[in-house]
Structures are given as C-alpha cells and as structure tokens.
Tab-separated table of C-alpha atoms in Angstrom:
chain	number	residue	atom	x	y	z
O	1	UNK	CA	45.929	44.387	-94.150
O	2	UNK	CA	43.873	46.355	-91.610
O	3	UNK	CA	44.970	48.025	-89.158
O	4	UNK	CA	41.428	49.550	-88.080
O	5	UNK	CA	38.399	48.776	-88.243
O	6	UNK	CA	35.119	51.370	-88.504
O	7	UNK	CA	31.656	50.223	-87.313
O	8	UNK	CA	28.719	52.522	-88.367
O	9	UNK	CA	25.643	52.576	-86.525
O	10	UNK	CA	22.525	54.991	-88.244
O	11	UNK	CA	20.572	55.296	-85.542
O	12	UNK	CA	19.742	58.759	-83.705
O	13	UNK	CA	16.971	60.492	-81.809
O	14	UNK	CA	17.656	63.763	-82.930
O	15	UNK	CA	19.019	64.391	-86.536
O	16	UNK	CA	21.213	67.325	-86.223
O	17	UNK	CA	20.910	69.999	-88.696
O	18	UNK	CA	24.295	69.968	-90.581
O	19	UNK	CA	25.120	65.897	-90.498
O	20	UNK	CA	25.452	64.507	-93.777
O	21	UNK	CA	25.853	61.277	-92.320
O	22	UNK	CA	23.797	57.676	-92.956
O	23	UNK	CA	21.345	58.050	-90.107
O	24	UNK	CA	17.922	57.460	-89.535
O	25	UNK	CA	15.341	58.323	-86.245
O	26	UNK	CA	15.915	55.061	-84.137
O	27	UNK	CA	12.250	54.706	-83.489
O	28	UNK	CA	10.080	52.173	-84.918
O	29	UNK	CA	13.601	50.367	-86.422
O	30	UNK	CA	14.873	47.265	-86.739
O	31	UNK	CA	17.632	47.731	-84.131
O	32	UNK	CA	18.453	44.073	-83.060
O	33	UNK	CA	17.808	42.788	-86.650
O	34	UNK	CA	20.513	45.433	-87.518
O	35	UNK	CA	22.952	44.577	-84.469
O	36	UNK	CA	22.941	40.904	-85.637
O	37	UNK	CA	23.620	42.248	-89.354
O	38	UNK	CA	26.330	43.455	-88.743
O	39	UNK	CA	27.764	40.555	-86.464
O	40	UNK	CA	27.104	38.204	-89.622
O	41	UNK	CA	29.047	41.080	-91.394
O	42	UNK	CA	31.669	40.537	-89.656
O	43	UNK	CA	31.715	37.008	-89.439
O	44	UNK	CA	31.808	36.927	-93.465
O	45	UNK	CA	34.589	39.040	-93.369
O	46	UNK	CA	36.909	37.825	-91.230
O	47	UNK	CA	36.054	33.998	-92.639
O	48	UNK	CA	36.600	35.099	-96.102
O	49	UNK	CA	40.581	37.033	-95.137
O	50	UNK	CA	41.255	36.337	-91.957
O	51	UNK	CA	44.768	37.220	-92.244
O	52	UNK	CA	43.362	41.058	-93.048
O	53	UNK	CA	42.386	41.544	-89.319
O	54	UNK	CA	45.892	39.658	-87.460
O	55	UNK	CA	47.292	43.259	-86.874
O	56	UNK	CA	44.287	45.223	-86.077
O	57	UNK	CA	45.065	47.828	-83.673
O	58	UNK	CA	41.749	50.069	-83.733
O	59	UNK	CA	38.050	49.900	-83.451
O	60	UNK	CA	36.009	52.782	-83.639
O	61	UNK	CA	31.687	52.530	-83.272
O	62	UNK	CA	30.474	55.566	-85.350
O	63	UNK	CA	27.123	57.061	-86.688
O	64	UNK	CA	24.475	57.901	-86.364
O	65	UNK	CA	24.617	57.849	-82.831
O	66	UNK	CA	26.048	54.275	-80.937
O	67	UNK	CA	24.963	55.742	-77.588
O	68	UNK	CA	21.298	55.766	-79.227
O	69	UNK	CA	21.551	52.325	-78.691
O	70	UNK	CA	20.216	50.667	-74.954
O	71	UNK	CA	22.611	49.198	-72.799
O	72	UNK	CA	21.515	45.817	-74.010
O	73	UNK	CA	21.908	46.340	-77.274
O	74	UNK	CA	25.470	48.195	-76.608
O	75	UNK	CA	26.696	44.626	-74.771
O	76	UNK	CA	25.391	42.809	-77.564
O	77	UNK	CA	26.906	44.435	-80.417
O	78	UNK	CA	29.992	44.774	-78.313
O	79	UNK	CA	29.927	40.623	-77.684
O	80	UNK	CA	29.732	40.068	-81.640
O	81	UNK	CA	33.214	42.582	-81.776
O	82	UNK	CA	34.744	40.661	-78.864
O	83	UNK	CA	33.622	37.078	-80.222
O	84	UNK	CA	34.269	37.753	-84.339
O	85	UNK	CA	37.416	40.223	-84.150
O	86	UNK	CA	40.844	40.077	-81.861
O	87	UNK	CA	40.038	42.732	-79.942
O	88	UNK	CA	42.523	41.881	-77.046
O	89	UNK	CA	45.569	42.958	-78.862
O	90	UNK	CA	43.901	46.263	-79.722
O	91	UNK	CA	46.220	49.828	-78.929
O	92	UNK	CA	42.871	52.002	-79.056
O	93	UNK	CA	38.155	51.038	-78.492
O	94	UNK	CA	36.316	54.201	-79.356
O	95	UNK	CA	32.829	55.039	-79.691
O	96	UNK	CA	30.894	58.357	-80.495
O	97	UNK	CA	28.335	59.300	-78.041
O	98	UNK	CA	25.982	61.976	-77.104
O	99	UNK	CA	26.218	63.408	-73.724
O	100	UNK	CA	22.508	63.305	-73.218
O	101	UNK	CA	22.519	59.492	-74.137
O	102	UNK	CA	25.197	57.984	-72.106
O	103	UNK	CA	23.775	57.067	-69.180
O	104	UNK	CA	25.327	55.022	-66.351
O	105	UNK	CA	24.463	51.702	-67.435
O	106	UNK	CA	25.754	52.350	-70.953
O	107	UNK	CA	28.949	53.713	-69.415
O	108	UNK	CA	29.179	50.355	-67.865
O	109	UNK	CA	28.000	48.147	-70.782
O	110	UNK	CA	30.760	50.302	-72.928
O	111	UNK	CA	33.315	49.539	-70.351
O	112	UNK	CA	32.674	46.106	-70.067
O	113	UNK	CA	32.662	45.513	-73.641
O	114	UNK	CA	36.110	46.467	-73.900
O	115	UNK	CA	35.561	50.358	-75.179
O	116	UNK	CA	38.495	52.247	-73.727
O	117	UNK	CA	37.796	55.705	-75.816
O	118	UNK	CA	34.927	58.117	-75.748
O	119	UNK	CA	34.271	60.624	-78.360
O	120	UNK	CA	31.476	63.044	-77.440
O	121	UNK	CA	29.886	65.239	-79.658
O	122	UNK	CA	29.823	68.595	-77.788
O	123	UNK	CA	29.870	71.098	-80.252
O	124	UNK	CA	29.423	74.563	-78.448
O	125	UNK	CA	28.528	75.081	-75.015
O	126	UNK	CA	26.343	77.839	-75.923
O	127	UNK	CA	22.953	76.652	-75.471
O	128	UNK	CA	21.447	79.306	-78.348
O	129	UNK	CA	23.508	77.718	-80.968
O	130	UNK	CA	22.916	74.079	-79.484
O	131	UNK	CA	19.472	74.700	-80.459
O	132	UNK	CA	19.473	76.242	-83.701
O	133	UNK	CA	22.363	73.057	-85.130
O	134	UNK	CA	19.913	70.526	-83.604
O	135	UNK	CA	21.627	69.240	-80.551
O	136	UNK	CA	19.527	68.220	-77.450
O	137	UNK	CA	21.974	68.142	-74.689
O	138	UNK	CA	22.688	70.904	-72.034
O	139	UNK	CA	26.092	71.884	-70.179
O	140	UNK	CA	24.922	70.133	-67.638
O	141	UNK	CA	24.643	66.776	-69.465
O	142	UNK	CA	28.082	67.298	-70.885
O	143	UNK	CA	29.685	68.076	-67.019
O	144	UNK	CA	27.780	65.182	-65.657
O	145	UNK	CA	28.395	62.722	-67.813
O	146	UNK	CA	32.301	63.199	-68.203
O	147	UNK	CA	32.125	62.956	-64.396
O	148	UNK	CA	30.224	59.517	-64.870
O	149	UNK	CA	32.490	58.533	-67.456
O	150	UNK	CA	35.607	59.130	-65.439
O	151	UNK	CA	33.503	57.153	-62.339
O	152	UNK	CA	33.356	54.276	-64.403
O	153	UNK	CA	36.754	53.921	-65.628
O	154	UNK	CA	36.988	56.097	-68.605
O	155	UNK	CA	39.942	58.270	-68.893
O	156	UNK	CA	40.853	58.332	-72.320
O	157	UNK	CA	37.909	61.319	-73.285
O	158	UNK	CA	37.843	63.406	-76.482
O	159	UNK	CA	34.669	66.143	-77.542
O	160	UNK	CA	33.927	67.569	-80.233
O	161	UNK	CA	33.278	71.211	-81.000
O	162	UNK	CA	32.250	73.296	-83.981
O	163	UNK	CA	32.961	76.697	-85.173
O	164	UNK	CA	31.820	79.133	-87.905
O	165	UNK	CA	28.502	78.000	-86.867
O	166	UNK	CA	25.358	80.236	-88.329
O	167	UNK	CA	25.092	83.208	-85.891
O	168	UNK	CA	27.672	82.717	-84.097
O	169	UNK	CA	30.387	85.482	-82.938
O	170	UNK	CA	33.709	85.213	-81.330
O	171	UNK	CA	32.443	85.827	-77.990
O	172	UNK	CA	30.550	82.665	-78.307
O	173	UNK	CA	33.285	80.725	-79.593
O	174	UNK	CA	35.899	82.036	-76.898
O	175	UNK	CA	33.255	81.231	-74.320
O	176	UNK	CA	32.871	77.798	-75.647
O	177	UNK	CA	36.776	77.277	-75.659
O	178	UNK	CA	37.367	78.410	-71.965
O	179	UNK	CA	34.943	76.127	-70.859
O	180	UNK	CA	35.829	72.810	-72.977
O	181	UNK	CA	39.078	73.783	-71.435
O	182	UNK	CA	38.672	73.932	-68.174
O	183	UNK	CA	37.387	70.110	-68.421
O	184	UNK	CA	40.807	69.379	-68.878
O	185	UNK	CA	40.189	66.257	-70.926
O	186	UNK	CA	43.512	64.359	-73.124
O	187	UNK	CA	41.706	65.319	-76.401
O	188	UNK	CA	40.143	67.546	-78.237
O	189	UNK	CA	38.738	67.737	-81.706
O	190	UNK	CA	37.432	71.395	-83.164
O	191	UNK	CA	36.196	71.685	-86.601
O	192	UNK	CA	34.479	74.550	-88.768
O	193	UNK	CA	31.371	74.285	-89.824
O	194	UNK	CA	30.921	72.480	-93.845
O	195	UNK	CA	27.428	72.489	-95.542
O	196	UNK	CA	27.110	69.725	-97.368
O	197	UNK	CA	24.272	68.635	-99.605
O	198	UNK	CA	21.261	66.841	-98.081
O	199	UNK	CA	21.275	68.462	-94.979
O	200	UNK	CA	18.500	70.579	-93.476
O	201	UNK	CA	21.374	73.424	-93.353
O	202	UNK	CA	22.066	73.021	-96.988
O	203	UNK	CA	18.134	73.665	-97.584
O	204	UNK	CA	18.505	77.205	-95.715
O	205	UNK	CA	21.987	78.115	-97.351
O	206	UNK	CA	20.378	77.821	-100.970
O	207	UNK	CA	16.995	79.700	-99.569
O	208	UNK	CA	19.981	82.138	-98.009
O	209	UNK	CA	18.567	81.943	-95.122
O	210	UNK	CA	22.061	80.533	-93.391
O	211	UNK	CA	23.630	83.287	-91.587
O	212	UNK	CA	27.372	82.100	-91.715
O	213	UNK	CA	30.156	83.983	-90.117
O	214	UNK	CA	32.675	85.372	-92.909
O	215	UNK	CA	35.941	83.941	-94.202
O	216	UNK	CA	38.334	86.136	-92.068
O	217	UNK	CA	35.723	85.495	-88.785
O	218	UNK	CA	36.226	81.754	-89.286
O	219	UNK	CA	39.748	82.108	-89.673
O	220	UNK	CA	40.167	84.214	-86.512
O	221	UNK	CA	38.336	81.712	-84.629
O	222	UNK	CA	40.832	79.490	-85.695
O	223	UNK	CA	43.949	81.515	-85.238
O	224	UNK	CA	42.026	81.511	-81.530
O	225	UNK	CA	41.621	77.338	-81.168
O	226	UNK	CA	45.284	76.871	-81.792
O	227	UNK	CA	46.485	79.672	-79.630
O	228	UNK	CA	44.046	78.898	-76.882
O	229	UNK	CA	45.045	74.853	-77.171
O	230	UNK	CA	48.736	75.778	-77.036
O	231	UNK	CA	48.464	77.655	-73.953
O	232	UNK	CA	46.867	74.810	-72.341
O	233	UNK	CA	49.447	72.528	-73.041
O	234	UNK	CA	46.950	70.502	-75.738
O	235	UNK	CA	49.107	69.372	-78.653
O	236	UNK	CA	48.061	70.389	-82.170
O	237	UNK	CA	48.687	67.183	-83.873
O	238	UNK	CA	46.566	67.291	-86.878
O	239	UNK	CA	44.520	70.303	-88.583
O	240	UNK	CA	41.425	69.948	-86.270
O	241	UNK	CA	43.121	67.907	-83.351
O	242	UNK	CA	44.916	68.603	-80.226
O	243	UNK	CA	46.048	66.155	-77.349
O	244	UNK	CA	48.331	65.923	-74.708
O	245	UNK	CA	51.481	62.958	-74.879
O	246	UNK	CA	50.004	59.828	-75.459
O	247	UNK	CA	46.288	60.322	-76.341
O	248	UNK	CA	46.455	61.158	-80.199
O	249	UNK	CA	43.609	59.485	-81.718
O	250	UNK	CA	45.061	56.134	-83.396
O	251	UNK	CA	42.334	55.176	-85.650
O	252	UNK	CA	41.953	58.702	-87.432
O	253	UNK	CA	46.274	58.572	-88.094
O	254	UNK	CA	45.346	55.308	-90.133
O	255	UNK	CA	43.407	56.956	-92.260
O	256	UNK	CA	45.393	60.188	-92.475
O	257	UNK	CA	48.775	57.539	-92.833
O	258	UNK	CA	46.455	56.591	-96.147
O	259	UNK	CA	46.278	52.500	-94.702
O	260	UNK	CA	43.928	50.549	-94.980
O	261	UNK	CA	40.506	49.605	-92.249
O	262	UNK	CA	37.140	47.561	-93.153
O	263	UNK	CA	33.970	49.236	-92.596
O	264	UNK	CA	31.140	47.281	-91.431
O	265	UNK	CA	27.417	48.802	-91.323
O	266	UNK	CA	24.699	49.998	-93.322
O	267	UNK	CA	26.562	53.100	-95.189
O	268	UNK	CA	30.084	52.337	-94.514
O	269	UNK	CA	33.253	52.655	-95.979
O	270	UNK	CA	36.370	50.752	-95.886
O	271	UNK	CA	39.734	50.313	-97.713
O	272	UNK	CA	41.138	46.707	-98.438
O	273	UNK	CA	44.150	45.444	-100.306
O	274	UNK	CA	43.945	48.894	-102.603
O	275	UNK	CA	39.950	48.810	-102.548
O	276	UNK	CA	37.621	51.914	-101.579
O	277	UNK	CA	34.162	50.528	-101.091
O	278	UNK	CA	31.105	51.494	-99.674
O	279	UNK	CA	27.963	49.584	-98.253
O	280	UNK	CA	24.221	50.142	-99.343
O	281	UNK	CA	22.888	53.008	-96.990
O	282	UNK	CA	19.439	51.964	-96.721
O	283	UNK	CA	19.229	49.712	-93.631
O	284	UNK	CA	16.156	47.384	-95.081
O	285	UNK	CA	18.562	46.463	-98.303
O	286	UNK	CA	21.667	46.142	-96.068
O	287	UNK	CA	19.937	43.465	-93.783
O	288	UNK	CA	18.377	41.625	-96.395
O	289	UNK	CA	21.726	41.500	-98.080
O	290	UNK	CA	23.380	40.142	-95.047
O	291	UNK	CA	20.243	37.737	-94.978
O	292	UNK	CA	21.050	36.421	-97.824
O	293	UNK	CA	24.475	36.002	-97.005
O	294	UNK	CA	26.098	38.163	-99.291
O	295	UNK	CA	28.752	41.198	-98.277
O	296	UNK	CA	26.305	44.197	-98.748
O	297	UNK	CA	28.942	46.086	-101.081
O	298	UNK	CA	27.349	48.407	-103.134
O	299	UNK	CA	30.606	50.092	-104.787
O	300	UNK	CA	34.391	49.208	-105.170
O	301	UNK	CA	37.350	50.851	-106.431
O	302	UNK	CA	40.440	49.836	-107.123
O	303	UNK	CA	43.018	52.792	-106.521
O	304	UNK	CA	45.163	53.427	-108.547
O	305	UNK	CA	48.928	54.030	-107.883
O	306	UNK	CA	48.333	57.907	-108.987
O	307	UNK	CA	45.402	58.299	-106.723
O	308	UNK	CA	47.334	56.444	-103.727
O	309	UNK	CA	50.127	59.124	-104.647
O	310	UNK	CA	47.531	62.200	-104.145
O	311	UNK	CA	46.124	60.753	-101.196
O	312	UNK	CA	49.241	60.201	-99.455
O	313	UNK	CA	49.788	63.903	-99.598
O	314	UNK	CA	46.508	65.230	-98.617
O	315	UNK	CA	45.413	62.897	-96.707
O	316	UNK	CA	49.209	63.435	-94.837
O	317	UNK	CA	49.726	66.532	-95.019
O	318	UNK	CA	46.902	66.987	-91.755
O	319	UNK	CA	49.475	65.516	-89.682
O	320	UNK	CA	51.422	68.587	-88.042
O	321	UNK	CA	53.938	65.927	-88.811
O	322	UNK	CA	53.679	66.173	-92.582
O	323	UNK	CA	54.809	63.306	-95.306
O	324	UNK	CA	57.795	61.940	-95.183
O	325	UNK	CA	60.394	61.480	-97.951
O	326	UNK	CA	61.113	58.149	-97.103
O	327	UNK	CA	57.590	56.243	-96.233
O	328	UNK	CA	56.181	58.425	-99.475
O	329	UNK	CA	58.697	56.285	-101.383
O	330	UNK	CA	58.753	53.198	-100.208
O	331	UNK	CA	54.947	52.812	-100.597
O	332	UNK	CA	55.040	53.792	-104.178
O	333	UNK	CA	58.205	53.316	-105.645
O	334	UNK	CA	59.168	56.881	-106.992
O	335	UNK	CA	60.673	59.708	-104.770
O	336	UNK	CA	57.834	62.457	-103.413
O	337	UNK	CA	60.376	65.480	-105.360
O	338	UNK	CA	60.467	63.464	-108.544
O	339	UNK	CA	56.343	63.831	-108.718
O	340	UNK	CA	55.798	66.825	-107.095
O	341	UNK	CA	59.324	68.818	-107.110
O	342	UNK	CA	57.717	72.033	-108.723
O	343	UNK	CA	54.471	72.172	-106.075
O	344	UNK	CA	56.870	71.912	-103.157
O	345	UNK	CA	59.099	74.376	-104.045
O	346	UNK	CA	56.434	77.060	-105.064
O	347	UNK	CA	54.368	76.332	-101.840
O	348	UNK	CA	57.610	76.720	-99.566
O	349	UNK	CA	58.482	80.020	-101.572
O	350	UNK	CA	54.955	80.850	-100.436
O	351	UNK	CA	55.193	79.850	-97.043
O	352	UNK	CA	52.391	77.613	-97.304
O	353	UNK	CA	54.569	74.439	-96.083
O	354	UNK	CA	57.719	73.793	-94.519
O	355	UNK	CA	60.359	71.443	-96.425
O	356	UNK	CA	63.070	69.534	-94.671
O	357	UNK	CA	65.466	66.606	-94.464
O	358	UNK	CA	62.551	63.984	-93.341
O	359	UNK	CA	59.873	65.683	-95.472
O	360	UNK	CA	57.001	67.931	-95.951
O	361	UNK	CA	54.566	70.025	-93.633
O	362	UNK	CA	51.641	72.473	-93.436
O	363	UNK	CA	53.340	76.016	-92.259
O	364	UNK	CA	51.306	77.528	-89.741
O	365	UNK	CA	50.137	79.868	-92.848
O	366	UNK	CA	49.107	76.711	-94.448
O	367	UNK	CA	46.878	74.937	-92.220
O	368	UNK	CA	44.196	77.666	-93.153
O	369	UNK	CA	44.271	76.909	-96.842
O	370	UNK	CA	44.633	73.381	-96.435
O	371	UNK	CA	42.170	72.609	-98.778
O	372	UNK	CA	43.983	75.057	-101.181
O	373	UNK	CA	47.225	73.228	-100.573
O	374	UNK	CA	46.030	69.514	-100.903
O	375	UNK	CA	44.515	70.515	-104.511
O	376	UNK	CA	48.090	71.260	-105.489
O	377	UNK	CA	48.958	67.676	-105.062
O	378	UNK	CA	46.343	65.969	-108.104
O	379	UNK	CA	48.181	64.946	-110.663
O	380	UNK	CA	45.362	64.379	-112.998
C-alpha cells in the first residue's frame, strides 16, 4: 500500500551541469499533452488498486523542474492530483522549485492547489560556483522569493545546497552555510557533490578537466555542515538532512523506512506490493503509451525477501535513528542479528555504528563512510 506518492515532471530551462535526472529544455514541448498524461496516469492507477492509495500521506512534484511549469499549467496538474488522488487526508504537499522560477502567481497557484512544502534548489550562494554547476538564479532571487513564499502562506521551506563542488574551497562553503543559515528556514538538505554518468560534469571528469576538492576537503566540509547545523539548533535527522521539531521531510522517511510510493511521469519510479518499476523516459513514448491507454511501465521487479533485507539496512541506516530490531523483524520474519550478527559486531568494534537495545545506528564516525557501511549489509 502507498504511503507516498512521487510525481516527476522533465521539464527545465536550464539543464544543470551535474543532474542525472530525466529532463529535457521545456521549450518547443508538449507540456499540456504531458500534464494530461499524467492525469490519465493516475486515473489508471488508482482505478486499477484503489485500495493502494486509502493511506497516502505524501505527495511530492519532482524533476526536472515543476516550477518550469506556468501558473496555469501548475493549477492544472495540481486539479488532476486534487480530483484523481485523496489529497485531503495528506500529512505532507511538496514540490521542487527554482528560486528564479517561482514567481508570485505560481506561489499562489501552488498554494491553492493544496502544496504545503517547498523544496528549493539553492545549492551555494556563491555566485562563481552557481555559474560554473549551471544554475541561473542569484542571492537575490533566493532572498526574494522565500520572502514571497512566506507572503503567500508558505512556511514549511527546505533548500538545497551542495558541497565538494569543482573549485570550490572551504571559505566558499562556510560562506554559503552562514548565509543559508541566517534564513532561518525549518529545513535543510546539504549534499556532496556525485558525478554520475551522462552528465556534462561526467564529460569533463573523464577529459580530467573536473577540478574536485579532495577526500579529506569534502569530509571537512562535512564535519563543518553538521557542526554548523547543530549550533543552530537544526536537527541532523538523516545523513544529508537537518530540521527543527516537526518539519522532517515525510516523503523521503518512506523511502528511507524501505515502504512503498507509486511514481507517476515520464522517467519515474515507484514501489508497489514488492515491485520496483520504472516508466519509459522519453516523453513522446510515455504519452503515446498513456494514449493508448496502457500504464507506460517499461521495467518491473519483484524484490526479493534478501534484497528487501539489504535495503532495509541501507536504506535505514540514513536515519540518525538507525534500524530497529523489532520493525527489521517483523517485516521479514528473521531477527536483524541472526542475518547480520558478524557485520554488526565488527562495525561497532570499529566504531562505525552504535548498537543498542532498540537497534542499530551510524556512529558519528560512520556517517562519512556510509557508503562503506551499507556495502557491509549485501548478502549476495
């Protein structure tokens, strides 16, 4: 049963230079035939299982950008949501934006349409390294739209920011911190910088011509985010998340929790009574699938109870609050020790997690090897 549900929309008007994303330039696109897609989507969905969407509790509009969109097309989209899903009972509304796209009367269709959550893709408030990942927007757009966004009712407001960036020093990053910080916002989200295939980044990292900070730079801008968030009272909650009481991003803890969300969109991925699947990407084949009134599936996979067992651990062990012994076995039938007795106890000799009555966590030490850690936990 779902207790999420993730909405992807490709379009942008700037592709930024590390997003690995399905995304295309909005211009010259079929954005209504697309918005209307995914409404049919929807309505397939929920006619074929509707008792997979009585306990939703999350939406979240991703990309791509859904702030490319215009204010039309945001209330329209957002009427399909409101008319196809029950969106009344729902504990959290988000959307991505861009701060140089979300003007007033998106603010207001966003609002109206029953978003509650904004999640703006900030990144660095140094305008040199703005430039060279791709991004468009000033400080200025980020400081006046907040403002706007708090105007119009919005006070549930994350951003996003990056570090390990090419070029970029600790100067930079400390800079950027003091001044996301002195926004004062309930949320923050701060991640390192990955280069993944078919990005324009990943075409200057093979040509080595991606001047990356090192190892022990990235993990001392790290060592700075948490101390920096802790002194300003901004909960670390999950490896890259902090928040004060009450504004922990719901929809992300379903999918670190390992429970299951549909994905609707051209690209997107979902997980449905012990399914992974993923839609076709290309936006001409996913409408024209729709058309034809098919689900645009292009891949399934049923999990199986080992993988669930792996996932519960990695995907889990992001929480500051770690797995617990007791959920871990009532999911899947077997106690956590009994599978992975010898991996705990070498990784708490290490210091790499901490092991108590309710369960397991990520020491302080451990949250930068987490990747490290969470291969300890394949059983394969």
């Amino acid at each position: 049963m779902a207790r999420g549900v993730y909405i992807h929309i490709p379009f942008c008007h700037q592709i930024c230079n590390y997003c690995d994303f399905n995304k295309v330039y909005f211009k010259n696109q079929p954005v209504d035939e697309y918005i209307e897609a995914v409404g049919r989507e929807i309505e397939m969905a929920v006619r074929k299982t509707p008792e997979q969407f009585q306990n939703l509790e999350t939406i979240f509009l991703g990309g791509g950008t859904p702030t490319a969109l215009t204010a039309n097309q945001i209330t329209r989209l957002l009427h399909h949501i409101n008319t196809l899903l029950p969106t009344k009972q729902l504990v959290e509304f988000s959307s991505e934006a861009n701060p140089d796209e979300l003007s007033v009367d998106k603010l207001e269709a966003l609002r109206s349409g029953g978003v509650n959550r904004l999640s703006m893709g900030v990144q660095s408030f140094d305008q040199k390294l703005l430039e060279k990942i791709g991004r468009t927007h000033t400080n200025e757009h980020v400081f006046q739209t907040i403002q706007q966004a708090k105007r119009v009712g919005f006070d549930n407001i994350s951003i996003d920011l990056m570090y390990g960036l090419p070029g970029q020093t600790m100067e930079q990053w400390e800079d950027t911190l003091e001044k996301a910080l002195e926004l004062d916002l309930p949320h923050y989200s701060a991640y390192s910088l990955i280069v993944e295939p078919k990005t324009i980044f990943y075409i200057q990292y093979a040509k080595g011509k991606l001047n990356l900070p090192t190892e022990d730079l990235e993990a001392d801008m790290y060592d700075l985010l948490m101390r920096r968030m802790k002194e300003k009272e901004k909960i670390q909650y999950e490896i890259s998340n902090f928040a004060i009481d009450g504004h922990n991003s719901t929809h992300n803890k379903i999918y670190w929790d390992n429970d299951e969300y549909a994905g609707f969109g051209a690209g997107a991925h979902g997980y449905m009574s012990g399914i992974r699947y993923s839609n076709h990407a290309p936006i001409k084949k996913y409408i024209e699938t729709i058309n034809n009134n098919d689900q645009p599936i292009l891949h399934k996979h049923e999990v199986t109870n080992e993988e669930k067992c792996e996932e519960q651990m990695f995907l889990g062990l992001r929480k500051n609050e770690g797995v617990s012994f007791e959920t871990f076995e009532t999911k899947f039938g077997v106690s956590m020790k009994e599978l992975y007795g010898k991996e705990i106890a070498k990784l708490a000799l290490e210091g790499l997690i901490i092991e108590d009555e309710k369960g397991v966590r990520l020491s302080r030490k451990g949250r930068f090897v987490g990747n490290e850690i969470f291969q300890q936990f394949l059983l394969g």
